[in-house]
mmCIF file of C-alpha atoms (C1' of nucleotides) in Angstrom:
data_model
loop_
_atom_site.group_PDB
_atom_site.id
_atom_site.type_symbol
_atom_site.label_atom_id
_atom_site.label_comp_id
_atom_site.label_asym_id
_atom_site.label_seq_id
_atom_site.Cartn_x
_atom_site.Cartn_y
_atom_site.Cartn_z
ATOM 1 C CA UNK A 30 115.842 106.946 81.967
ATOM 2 C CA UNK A 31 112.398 106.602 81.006
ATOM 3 C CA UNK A 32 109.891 109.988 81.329
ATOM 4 C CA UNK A 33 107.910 109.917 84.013
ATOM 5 C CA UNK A 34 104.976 111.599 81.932
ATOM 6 C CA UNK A 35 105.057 109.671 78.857
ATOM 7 C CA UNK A 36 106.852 107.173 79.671
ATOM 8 C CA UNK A 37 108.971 107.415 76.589
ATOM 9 C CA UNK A 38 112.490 105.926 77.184
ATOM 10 C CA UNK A 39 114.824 109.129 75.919
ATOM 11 C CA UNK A 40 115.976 111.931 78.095
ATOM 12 C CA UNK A 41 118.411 113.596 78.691
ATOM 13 C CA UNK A 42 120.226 115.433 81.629
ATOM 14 C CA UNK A 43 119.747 119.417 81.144
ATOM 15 C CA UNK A 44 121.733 120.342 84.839
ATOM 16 C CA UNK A 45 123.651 117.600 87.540
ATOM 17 C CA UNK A 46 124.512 119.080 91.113
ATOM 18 C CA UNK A 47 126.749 116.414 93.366
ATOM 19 C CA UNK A 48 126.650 116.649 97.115
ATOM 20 C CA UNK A 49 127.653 114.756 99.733
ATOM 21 C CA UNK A 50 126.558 111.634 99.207
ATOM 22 C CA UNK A 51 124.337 111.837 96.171
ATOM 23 C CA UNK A 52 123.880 113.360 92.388
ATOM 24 C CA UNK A 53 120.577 115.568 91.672
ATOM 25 C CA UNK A 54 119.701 115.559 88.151
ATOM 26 C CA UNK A 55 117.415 117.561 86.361
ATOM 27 C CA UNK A 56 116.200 115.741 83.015
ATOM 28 C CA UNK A 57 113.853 116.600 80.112
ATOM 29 C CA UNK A 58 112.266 114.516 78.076
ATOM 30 C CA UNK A 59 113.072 114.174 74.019
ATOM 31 C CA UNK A 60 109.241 113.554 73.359
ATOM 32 C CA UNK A 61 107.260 115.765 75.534
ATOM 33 C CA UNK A 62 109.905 117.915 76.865
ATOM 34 C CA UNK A 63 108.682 118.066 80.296
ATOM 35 C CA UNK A 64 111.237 118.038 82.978
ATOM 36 C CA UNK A 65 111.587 116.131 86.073
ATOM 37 C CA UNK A 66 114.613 115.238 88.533
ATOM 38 C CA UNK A 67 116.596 112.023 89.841
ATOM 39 C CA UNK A 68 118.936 111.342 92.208
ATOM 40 C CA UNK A 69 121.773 108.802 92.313
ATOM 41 C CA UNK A 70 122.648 107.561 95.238
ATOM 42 C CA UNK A 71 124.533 104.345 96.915
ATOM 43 C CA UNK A 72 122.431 101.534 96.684
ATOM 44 C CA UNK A 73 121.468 100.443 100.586
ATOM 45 C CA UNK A 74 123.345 98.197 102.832
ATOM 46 C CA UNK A 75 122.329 94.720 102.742
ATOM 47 C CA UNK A 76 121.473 93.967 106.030
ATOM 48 C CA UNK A 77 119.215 92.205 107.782
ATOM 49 C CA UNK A 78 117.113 94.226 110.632
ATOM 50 C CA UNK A 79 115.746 91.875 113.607
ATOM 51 C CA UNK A 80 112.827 92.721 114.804
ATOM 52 C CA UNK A 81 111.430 92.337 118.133
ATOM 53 C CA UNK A 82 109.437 89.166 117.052
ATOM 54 C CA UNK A 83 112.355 87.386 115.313
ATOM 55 C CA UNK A 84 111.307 88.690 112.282
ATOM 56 C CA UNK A 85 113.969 89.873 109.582
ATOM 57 C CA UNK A 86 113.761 93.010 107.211
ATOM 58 C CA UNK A 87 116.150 93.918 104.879
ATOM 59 C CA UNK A 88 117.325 97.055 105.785
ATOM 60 C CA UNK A 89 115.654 100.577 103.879
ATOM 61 C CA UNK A 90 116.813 103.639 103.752
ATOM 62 C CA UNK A 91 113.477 105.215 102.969
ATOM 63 C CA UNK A 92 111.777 103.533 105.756
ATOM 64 C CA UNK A 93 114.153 104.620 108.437
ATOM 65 C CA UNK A 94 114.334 108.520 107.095
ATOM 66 C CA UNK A 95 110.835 108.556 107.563
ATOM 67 C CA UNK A 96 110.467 107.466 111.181
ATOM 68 C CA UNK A 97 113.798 110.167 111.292
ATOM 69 C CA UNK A 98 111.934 113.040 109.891
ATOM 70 C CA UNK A 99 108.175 112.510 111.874
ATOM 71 C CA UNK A 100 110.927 113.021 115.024
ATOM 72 C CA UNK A 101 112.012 116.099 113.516
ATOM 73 C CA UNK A 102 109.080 117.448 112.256
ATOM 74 C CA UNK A 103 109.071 121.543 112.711
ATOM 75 C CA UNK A 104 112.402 121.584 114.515
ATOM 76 C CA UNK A 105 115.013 123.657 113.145
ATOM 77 C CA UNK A 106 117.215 121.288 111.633
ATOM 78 C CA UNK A 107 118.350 120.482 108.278
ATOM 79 C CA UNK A 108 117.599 117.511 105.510
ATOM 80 C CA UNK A 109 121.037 117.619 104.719
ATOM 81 C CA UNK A 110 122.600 117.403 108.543
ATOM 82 C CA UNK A 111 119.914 114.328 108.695
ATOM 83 C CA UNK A 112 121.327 112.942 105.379
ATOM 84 C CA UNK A 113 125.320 112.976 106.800
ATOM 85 C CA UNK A 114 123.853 111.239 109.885
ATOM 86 C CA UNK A 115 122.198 108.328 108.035
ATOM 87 C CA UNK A 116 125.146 108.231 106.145
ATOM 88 C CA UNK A 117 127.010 107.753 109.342
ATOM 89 C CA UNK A 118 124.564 104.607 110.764
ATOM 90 C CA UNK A 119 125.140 103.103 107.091
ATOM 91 C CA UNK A 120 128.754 103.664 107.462
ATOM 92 C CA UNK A 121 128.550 101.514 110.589
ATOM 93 C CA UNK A 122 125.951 99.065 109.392
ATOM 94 C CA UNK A 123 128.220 98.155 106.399
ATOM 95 C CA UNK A 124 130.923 97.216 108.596
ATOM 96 C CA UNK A 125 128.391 94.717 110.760
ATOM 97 C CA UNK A 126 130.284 91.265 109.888
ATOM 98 C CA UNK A 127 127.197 88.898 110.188
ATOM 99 C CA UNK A 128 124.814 91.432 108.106
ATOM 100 C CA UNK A 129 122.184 91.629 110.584
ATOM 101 C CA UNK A 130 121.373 94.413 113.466
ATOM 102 C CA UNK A 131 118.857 93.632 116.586
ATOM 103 C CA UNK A 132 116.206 97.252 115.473
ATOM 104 C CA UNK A 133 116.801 98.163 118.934
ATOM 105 C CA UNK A 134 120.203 98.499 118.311
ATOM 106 C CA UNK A 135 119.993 100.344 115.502
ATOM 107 C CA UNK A 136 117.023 102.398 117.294
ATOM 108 C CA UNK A 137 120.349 103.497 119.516
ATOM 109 C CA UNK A 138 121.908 104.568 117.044
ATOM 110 C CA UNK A 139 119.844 106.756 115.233
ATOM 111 C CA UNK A 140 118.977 108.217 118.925
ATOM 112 C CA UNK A 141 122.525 108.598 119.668
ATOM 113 C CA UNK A 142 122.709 110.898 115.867
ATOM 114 C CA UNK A 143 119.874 112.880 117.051
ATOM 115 C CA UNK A 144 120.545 114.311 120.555
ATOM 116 C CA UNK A 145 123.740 115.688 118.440
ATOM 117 C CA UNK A 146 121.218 117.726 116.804
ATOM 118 C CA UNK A 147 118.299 118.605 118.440
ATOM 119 C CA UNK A 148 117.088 117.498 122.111
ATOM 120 C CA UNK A 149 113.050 117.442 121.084
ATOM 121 C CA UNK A 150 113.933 115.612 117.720
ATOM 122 C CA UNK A 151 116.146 112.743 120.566
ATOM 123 C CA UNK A 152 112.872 112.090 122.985
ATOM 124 C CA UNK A 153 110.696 112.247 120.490
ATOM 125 C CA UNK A 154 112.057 109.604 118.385
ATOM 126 C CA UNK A 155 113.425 107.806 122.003
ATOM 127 C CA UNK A 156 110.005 107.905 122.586
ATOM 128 C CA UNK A 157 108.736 105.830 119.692
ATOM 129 C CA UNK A 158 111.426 102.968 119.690
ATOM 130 C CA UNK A 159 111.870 102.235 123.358
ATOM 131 C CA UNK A 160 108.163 102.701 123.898
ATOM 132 C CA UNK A 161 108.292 104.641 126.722
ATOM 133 C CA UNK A 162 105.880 103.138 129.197
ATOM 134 C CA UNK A 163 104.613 106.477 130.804
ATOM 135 C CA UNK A 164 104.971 110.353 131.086
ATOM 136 C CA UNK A 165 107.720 109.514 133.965
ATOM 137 C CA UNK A 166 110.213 107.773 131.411
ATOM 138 C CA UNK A 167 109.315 111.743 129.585
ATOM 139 C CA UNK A 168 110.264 113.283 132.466
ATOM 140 C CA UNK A 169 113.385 111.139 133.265
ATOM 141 C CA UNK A 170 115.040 111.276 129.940
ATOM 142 C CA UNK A 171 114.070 115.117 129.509
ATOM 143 C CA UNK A 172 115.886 115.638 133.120
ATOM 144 C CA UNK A 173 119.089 114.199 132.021
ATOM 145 C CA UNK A 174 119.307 116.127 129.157
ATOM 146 C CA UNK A 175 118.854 118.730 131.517
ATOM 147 C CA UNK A 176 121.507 118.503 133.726
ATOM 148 C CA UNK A 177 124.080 117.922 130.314
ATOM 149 C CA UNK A 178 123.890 121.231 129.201
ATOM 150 C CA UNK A 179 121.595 123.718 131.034
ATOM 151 C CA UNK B 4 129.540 110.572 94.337
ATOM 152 C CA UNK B 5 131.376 110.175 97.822
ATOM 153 C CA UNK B 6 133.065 106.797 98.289
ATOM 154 C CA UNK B 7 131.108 104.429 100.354
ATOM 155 C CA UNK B 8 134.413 102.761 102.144
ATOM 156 C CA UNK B 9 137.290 105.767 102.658
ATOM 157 C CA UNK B 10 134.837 108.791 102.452
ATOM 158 C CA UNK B 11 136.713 110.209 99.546
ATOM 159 C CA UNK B 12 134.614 112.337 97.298
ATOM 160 C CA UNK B 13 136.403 111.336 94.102
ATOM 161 C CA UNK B 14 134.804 108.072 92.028
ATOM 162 C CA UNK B 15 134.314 107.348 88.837
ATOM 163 C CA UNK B 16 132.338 105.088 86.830
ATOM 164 C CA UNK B 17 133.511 102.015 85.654
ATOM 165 C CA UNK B 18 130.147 100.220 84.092
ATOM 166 C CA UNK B 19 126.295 101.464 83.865
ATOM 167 C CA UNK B 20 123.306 99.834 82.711
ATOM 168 C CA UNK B 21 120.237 101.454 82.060
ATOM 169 C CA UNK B 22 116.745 99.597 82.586
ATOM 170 C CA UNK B 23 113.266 100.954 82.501
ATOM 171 C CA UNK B 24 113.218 103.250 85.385
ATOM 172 C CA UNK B 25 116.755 103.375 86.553
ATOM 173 C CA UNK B 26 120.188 102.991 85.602
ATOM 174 C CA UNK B 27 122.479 101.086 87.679
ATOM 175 C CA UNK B 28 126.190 102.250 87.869
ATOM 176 C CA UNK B 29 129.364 100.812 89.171
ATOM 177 C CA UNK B 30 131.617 102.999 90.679
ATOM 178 C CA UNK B 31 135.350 102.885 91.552
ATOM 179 C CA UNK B 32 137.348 105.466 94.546
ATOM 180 C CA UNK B 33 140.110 106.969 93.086
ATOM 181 C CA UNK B 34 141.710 106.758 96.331
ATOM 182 C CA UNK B 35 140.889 103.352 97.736
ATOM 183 C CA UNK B 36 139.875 101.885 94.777
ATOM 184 C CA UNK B 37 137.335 99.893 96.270
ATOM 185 C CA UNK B 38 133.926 99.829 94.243
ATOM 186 C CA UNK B 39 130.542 99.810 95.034
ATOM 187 C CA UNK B 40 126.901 100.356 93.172
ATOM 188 C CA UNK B 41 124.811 103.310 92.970
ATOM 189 C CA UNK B 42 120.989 103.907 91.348
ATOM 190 C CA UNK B 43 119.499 106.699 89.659
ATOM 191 C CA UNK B 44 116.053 106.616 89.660
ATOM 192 C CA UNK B 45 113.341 109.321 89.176
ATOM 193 C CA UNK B 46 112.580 111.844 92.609
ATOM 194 C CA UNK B 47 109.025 110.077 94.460
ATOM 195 C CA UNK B 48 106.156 111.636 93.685
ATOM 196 C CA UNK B 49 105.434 114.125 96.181
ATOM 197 C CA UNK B 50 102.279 113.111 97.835
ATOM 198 C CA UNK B 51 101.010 112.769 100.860
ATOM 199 C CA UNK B 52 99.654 109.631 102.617
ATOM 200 C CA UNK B 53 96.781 110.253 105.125
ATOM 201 C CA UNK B 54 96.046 107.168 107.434
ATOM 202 C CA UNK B 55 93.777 105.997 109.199
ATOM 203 C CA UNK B 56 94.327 108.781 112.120
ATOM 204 C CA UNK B 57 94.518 111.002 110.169
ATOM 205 C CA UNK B 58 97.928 111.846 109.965
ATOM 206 C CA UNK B 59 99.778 112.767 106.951
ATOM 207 C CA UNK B 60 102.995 111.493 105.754
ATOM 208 C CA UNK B 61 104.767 111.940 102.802
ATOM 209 C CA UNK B 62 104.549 108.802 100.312
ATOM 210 C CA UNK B 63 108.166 106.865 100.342
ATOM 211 C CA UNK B 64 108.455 103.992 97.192
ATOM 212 C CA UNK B 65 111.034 102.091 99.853
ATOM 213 C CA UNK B 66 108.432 101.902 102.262
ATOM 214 C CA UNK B 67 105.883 100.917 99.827
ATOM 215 C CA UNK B 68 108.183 98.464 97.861
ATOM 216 C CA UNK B 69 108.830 96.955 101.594
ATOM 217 C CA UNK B 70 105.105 95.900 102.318
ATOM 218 C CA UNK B 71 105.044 94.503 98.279
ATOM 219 C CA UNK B 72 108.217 92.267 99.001
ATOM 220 C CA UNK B 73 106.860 90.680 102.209
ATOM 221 C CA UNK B 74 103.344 89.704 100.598
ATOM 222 C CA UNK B 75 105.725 88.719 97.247
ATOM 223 C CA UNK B 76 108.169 86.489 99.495
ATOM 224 C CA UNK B 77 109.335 83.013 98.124
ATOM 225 C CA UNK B 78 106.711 83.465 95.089
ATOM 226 C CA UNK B 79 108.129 83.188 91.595
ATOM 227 C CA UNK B 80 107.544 87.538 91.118
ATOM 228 C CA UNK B 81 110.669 89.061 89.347
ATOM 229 C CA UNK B 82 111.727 92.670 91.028
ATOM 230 C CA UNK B 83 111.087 93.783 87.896
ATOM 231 C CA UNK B 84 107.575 92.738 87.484
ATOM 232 C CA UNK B 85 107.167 94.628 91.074
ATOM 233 C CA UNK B 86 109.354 97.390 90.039
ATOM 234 C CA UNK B 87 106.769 98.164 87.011
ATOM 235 C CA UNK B 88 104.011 97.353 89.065
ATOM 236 C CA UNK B 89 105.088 100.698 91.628
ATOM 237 C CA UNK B 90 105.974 102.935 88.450
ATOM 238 C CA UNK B 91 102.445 102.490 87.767
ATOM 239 C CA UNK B 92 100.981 103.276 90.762
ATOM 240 C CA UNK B 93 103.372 106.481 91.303
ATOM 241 C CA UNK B 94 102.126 107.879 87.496
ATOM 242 C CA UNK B 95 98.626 107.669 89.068
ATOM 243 C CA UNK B 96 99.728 109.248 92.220
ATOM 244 C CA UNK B 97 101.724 111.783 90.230
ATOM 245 C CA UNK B 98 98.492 113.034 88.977
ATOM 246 C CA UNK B 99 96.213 113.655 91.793
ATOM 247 C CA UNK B 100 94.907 116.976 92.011
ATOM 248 C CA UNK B 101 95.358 117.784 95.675
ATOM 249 C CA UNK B 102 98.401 115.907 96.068
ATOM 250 C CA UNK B 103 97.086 113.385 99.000
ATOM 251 C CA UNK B 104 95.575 110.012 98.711
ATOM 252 C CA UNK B 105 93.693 108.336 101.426
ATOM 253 C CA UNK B 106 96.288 105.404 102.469
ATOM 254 C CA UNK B 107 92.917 103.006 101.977
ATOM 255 C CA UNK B 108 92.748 103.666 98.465
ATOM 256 C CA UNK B 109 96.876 103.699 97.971
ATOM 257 C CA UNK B 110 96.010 99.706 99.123
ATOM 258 C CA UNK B 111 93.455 99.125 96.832
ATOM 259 C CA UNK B 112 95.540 100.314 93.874
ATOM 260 C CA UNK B 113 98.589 98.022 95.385
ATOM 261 C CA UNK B 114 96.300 95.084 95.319
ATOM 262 C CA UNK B 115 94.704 95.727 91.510
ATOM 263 C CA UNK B 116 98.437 95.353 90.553
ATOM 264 C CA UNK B 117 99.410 92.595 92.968
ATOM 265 C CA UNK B 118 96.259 90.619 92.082
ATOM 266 C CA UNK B 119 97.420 90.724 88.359
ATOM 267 C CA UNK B 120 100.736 89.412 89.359
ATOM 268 C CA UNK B 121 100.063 86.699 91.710
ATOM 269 C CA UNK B 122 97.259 85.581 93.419
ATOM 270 C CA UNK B 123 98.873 84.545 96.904
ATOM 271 C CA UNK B 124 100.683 87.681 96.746
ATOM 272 C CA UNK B 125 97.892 89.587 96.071
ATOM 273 C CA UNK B 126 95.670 87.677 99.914
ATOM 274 C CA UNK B 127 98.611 88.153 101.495
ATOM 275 C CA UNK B 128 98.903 92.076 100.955
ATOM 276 C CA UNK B 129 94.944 92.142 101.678
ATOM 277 C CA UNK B 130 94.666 90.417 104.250
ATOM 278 C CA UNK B 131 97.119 93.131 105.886
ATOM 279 C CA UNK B 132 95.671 96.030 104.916
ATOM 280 C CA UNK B 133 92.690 95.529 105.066
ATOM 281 C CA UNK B 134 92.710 93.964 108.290
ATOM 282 C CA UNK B 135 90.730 91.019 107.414
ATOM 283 C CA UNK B 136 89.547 89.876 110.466
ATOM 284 C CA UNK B 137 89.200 86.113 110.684
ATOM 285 C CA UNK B 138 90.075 83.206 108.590
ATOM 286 C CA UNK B 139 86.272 83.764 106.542
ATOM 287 C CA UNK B 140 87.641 86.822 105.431
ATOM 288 C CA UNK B 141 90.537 84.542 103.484
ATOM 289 C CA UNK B 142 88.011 82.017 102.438
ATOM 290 C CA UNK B 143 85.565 84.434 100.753
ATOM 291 C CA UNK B 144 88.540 85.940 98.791
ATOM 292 C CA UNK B 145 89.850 82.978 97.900
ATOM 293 C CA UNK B 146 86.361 81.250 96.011
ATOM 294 C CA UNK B 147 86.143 85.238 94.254
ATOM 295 C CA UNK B 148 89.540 84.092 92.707
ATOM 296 C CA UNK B 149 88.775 80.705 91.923
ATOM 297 C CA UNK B 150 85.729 81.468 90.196
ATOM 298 C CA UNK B 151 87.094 83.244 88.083
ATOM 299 C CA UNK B 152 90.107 81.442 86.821
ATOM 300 C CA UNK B 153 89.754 78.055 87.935
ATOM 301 C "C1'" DA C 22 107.406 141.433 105.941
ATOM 302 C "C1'" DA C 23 112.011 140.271 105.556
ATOM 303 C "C1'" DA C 24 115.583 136.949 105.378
ATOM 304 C "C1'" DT C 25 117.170 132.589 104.157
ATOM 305 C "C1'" DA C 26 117.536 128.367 101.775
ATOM 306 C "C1'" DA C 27 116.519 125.221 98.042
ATOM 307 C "C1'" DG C 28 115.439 124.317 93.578
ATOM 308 C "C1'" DA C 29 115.002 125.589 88.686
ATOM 309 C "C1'" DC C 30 116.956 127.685 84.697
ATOM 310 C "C1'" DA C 31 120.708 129.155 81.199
ATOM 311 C "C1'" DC C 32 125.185 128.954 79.005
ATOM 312 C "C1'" DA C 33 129.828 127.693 77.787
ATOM 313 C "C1'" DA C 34 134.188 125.000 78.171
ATOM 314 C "C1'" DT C 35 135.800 120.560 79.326
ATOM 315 C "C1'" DA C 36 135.922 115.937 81.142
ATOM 316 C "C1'" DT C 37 133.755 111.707 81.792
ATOM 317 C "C1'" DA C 38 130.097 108.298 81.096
ATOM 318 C "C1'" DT C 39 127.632 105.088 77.857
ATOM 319 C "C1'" DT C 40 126.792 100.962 75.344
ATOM 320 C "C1'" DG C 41 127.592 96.586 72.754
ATOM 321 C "C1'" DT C 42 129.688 92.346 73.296
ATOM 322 C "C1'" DG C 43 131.221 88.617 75.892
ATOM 323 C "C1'" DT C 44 132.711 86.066 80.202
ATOM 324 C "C1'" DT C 45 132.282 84.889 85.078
ATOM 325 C "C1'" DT C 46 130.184 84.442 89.432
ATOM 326 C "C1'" DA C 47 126.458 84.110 92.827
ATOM 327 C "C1'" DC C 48 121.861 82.982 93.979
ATOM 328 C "C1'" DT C 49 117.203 81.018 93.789
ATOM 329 C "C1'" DC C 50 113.596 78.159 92.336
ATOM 330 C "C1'" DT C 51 112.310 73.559 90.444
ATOM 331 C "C1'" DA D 22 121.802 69.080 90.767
ATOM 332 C "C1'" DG D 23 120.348 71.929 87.019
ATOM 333 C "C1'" DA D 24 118.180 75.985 84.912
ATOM 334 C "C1'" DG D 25 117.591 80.486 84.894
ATOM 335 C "C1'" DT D 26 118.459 85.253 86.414
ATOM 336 C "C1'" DA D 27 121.037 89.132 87.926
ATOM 337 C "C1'" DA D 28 125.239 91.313 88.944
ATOM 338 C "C1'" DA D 29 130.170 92.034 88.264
ATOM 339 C "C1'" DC D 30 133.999 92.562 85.258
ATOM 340 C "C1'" DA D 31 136.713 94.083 80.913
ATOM 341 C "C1'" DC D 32 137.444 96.707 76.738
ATOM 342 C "C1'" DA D 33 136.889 99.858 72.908
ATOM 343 C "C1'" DA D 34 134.441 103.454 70.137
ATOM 344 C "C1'" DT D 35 131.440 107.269 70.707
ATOM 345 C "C1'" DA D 36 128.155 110.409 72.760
ATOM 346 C "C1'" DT D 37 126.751 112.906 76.578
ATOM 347 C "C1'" DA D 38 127.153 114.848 81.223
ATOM 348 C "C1'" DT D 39 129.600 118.067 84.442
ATOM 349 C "C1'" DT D 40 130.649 122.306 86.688
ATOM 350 C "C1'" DG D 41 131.282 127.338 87.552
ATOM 351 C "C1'" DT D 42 128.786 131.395 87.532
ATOM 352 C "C1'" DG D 43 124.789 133.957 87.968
ATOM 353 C "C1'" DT D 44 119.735 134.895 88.058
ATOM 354 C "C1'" DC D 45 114.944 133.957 89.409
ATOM 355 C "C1'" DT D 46 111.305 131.739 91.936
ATOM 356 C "C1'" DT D 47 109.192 129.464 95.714
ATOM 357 C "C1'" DA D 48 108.812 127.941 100.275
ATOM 358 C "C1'" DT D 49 110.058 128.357 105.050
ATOM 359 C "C1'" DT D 50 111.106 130.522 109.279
ATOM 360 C "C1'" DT D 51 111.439 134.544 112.375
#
DNA sequence: AAATAAGACACAATATATTGTGTTTACTCT
DNA sequence: AGAGTAAACACAATATATTGTGTCTTATTT
């Protein structure tokens, strides 16, 4: 694993913590001896996302924690309860026999994961990926919540 | 490493290859024996992206490496090449002072690289982010990179 | 300000991963 | 169709990572 400071190709692995579903790494390099950290993780699914325009996207792990976490910005909950939920959609997105998901399908998904942990993180995020049209759809969505659970 | 398939958390490796900036490992469930890949790769620098509103979001190499692909599709780029290309731009990101770059200038550095790779690579990814705005925009780019190597 | 959580560090005993070599298969560009 | 590339698989000899335990620091949230 090359440094990331002097790009010198020898390091080696000074602690390792497993969790869930990855391996943190703390390494130091044989040159320069700075320190820096990796993680190992599954490599993605390989599937195809369909966009609204037709368009197809592999599938990115990175790109769909982000739109994740800007939904749960400042709310109380965890990077690692979001981490077991991705893991979940993967879960289900490696089982998808043709390798391809319409994104508003998997929008539902990850919307389904979050109202299991935090309401405001849910319509936020609903918010984004079925474009609600106006305040009302707010208003509606925030209502049935609501009624669920007090 | 928790099994992809059965959700075991026992695997082990059966084959890992080291390149530049990440090593690629096989693993196998103890329980259902069913293998899959996993990458180790050096923790994103920890930077943050402010757009054109303003906003600030943290820098994500997927997300990046996504908008590289698209401009790279069906040209004769290795992943490798591209994979190189990012390490570069991440040890310049890794040492900014303040720990933000303007997303503006994140393009510009993603286009030095992409320019040096391939040219129609390179107009593609320009013509997106910097929202060229009509065909002229193409044209003038194009006769700056003719000029200079036939 | 206090409490909590996450990451960094150290150390020691043990278990597991790495790497060369070579073959096979799958995919993509010409 | 052919060339070239990348990934998967196997095996054997050797080197390196893992994991518990505990402490310290830093950042975050109330």
């Amino acid at each position: 694993m090359k440094c990331i400071f002097c790009n010198n190709t020898e390091t080696k692995v000074v602690d390792s913590r497993e969790s869930e579903d990855l391996t943190r790494r703390r390494r130091e390099c044989l040159i320069c001896q700075k320190r820096f950290t990796t993680y190992e993780r599954a490599e993605d699914p390989q599937v195809y996302i369909i966009k609204k325009d037709n368009r197809r996207e592999l599938y990115n792990r990175g790109k769909l924690k982000g739109g994740i976490l800007k939904a749960c910005e400042k709310r109380p909950i965890s990077l690692e309860k979001i981490d077991i939920g991705i893991n979940k959609i993967e879960s289900k997105l490696r089982t998808l026999e043709n390798n391809e998901i319409q994104s508003k399908l998997l929008g539902e998904e990850v919307a389904k994961m979050l109202k299991q942990l935090d309401k405001v993180a849910y319509i936020r995020f609903a918010s984004v990926y079925r474009e609600f049209e106006d305040i009302g759809d707010f208003k509606k969505e925030i209502q049935i919540l609501s009624k669920r659970r007090g």
